[in-house]
mmCIF file of C-alpha atoms in Angstrom:
data_model
loop_
_atom_site.group_PDB
_atom_site.id
_atom_site.type_symbol
_atom_site.label_atom_id
_atom_site.label_comp_id
_atom_site.label_asym_id
_atom_site.label_seq_id
_atom_site.Cartn_x
_atom_site.Cartn_y
_atom_site.Cartn_z
ATOM 1 C CA MET A 201 3.972 -5.921 18.455
ATOM 2 C CA ILE A 202 5.218 -7.265 15.116
ATOM 3 C CA ARG A 203 1.733 -8.265 13.996
ATOM 4 C CA PHE A 204 0.446 -4.770 14.705
ATOM 5 C CA LEU A 205 3.128 -3.441 12.489
ATOM 6 C CA LEU A 206 2.616 -5.758 9.835
ATOM 7 C CA ARG A 207 -1.112 -4.836 9.855
ATOM 8 C CA LEU A 208 -0.289 -1.095 9.819
ATOM 9 C CA LEU A 209 2.134 -1.603 7.076
ATOM 10 C CA GLY A 210 -0.274 -3.618 5.119
ATOM 11 C CA PHE A 211 -3.087 -1.004 5.897
ATOM 12 C CA LEU A 212 -1.191 1.793 4.357
ATOM 13 C CA ILE A 213 -0.062 -0.123 1.510
ATOM 14 C CA LEU A 214 -3.569 -0.987 0.624
ATOM 15 C CA ALA A 215 -4.383 2.849 0.995
ATOM 16 C CA GLY A 216 -1.616 3.440 -1.526
ATOM 17 C CA ALA A 217 -3.458 0.900 -3.904
ATOM 18 C CA PHE A 218 -6.634 2.633 -3.564
ATOM 19 C CA VAL A 219 -5.116 5.927 -4.215
ATOM 20 C CA ALA A 220 -3.312 4.487 -7.459
ATOM 21 C CA LEU A 221 -6.441 2.953 -8.634
ATOM 22 C CA VAL A 222 -8.423 6.151 -8.215
ATOM 23 C CA ILE A 223 -5.602 7.904 -10.293
ATOM 24 C CA ASP A 224 -5.813 5.348 -12.813
ATOM 25 C CA GLY A 225 -9.711 5.496 -12.933
ATOM 26 C CA ALA A 226 -9.564 9.304 -13.496
ATOM 27 C CA ARG A 227 -7.209 9.124 -16.126
ATOM 28 C CA SER A 228 -9.092 6.184 -18.016
ATOM 29 C CA ILE A 229 -12.127 8.450 -17.682
ATOM 30 C CA ALA A 230 -10.543 11.475 -19.166
ATOM 31 C CA ALA A 231 -8.935 9.257 -21.820
ATOM 32 C CA GLY A 232 -12.023 7.626 -22.750
ATOM 33 C CA ALA A 233 -10.374 4.337 -22.654
ATOM 34 C CA ILE A 234 -8.788 2.008 -20.033
ATOM 35 C CA SER A 235 -5.412 2.793 -18.953
ATOM 36 C CA PHE A 236 -3.424 1.467 -16.265
ATOM 37 C CA THR A 237 0.063 2.825 -14.831
ATOM 38 C CA PRO A 238 2.634 0.170 -14.441
ATOM 39 C CA LEU A 239 4.694 -0.086 -11.496
ATOM 40 C CA GLN A 240 7.711 0.600 -13.170
ATOM 41 C CA ALA A 241 6.498 4.075 -14.156
ATOM 42 C CA THR A 242 5.174 4.899 -10.757
ATOM 43 C CA TRP A 243 8.385 3.764 -9.003
ATOM 44 C CA SER A 244 10.799 5.596 -11.494
ATOM 45 C CA ALA A 245 8.668 8.541 -10.898
ATOM 46 C CA ALA A 246 9.104 8.361 -7.034
ATOM 47 C CA PHE A 247 12.445 7.116 -6.863
ATOM 48 C CA PRO A 248 14.489 7.456 -9.940
ATOM 49 C CA SER A 249 17.868 5.597 -8.981
ATOM 50 C CA GLY A 250 15.854 3.016 -6.898
ATOM 51 C CA ILE A 251 14.452 1.218 -9.749
ATOM 52 C CA GLU A 252 17.743 0.297 -11.433
ATOM 53 C CA LYS A 253 19.254 -0.722 -8.144
ATOM 54 C CA THR A 254 16.620 -3.067 -7.590
ATOM 55 C CA ARG A 255 16.698 -4.371 -10.960
ATOM 56 C CA GLN A 256 20.428 -5.029 -10.556
ATOM 57 C CA PHE A 257 20.045 -6.724 -7.260
ATOM 58 C CA PHE A 258 17.342 -9.158 -8.970
ATOM 59 C CA ASP A 259 19.859 -9.573 -11.943
ATOM 60 C CA GLU A 260 23.198 -10.116 -9.931
ATOM 61 C CA THR A 261 22.227 -11.453 -6.638
ATOM 62 C CA LEU A 262 19.096 -13.558 -7.220
ATOM 63 C CA ARG A 263 19.450 -14.305 -10.893
ATOM 64 C CA ALA A 264 15.803 -13.820 -11.414
ATOM 65 C CA VAL A 265 15.610 -10.624 -13.209
ATOM 66 C CA TRP A 266 12.450 -12.249 -15.232
ATOM 67 C CA VAL A 267 10.660 -11.767 -11.748
ATOM 68 C CA PHE A 268 11.474 -8.107 -11.456
ATOM 69 C CA ASP A 269 10.345 -7.553 -15.017
ATOM 70 C CA ALA A 270 7.059 -9.366 -14.604
ATOM 71 C CA VAL A 271 6.190 -7.507 -11.471
ATOM 72 C CA ALA A 272 7.335 -4.167 -12.661
ATOM 73 C CA ALA A 273 5.131 -4.513 -16.018
ATOM 74 C CA GLN A 274 1.893 -4.961 -13.916
ATOM 75 C CA PRO A 275 -0.460 -2.298 -12.678
ATOM 76 C CA THR A 276 0.601 -0.304 -9.606
ATOM 77 C CA PHE A 277 -2.832 -0.772 -7.858
ATOM 78 C CA ALA A 278 -2.637 -4.564 -8.366
ATOM 79 C CA VAL A 279 0.860 -4.987 -6.956
ATOM 80 C CA LEU A 280 0.364 -2.741 -3.940
ATOM 81 C CA GLY A 281 -3.078 -4.516 -3.282
ATOM 82 C CA VAL A 282 -1.753 -7.841 -3.207
ATOM 83 C CA LEU A 283 1.219 -6.730 -0.977
ATOM 84 C CA GLY A 284 -0.760 -5.112 1.267
ATOM 85 C CA ILE A 285 -3.301 -7.719 1.346
ATOM 86 C CA LEU A 286 -0.478 -10.406 2.254
ATOM 87 C CA LEU A 287 1.049 -8.091 4.876
ATOM 88 C CA MET A 288 -2.463 -7.706 6.752
ATOM 89 C CA LEU A 289 -2.829 -11.482 6.358
ATOM 90 C CA LEU A 290 0.540 -11.953 8.101
ATOM 91 C CA GLY A 291 -0.268 -9.562 10.979
ATOM 92 C CA ARG A 292 -3.724 -11.081 11.742
ATOM 93 C CA ARG A 293 -4.560 -12.715 14.899
ATOM 94 C CA ARG A 294 -4.649 -16.347 15.290
ATOM 95 C CA ARG A 295 -8.135 -17.857 15.798
ATOM 96 C CA ARG A 296 -8.383 -19.763 19.167
ATOM 97 C CA LEU A 297 -10.460 -23.060 18.716
ATOM 98 C CA VAL A 298 -13.119 -23.607 21.287
ATOM 99 C CA GLY A 299 -12.925 -26.968 23.079
ATOM 100 C CA VAL A 300 -9.401 -27.875 21.929
ATOM 101 C CA ALA A 301 -6.713 -28.409 24.604
ATOM 102 C CA PRO A 302 -3.567 -26.663 24.204
#
């Protein structure tokens, strides 16, 4: 059941990454130059207070605000794509080796 939920969540996040890539692609075509939306801009548009709370969590609890700043500066589609792929890999079924005793 957990593997199914991980795969489902990974698939949905990967779909979000694709949507972000299409939006950035359309924006780049309209502008005539490559432009990517950083995760921080997308996050602050969707959840205005959430980004500051998460930054405070990384600063006060983990003492690693540099990790948050580095990830928040990356394109939205890249961060969501990597996260979605990782979740789908965590939720995959294990391969059974043929001819090996358990």
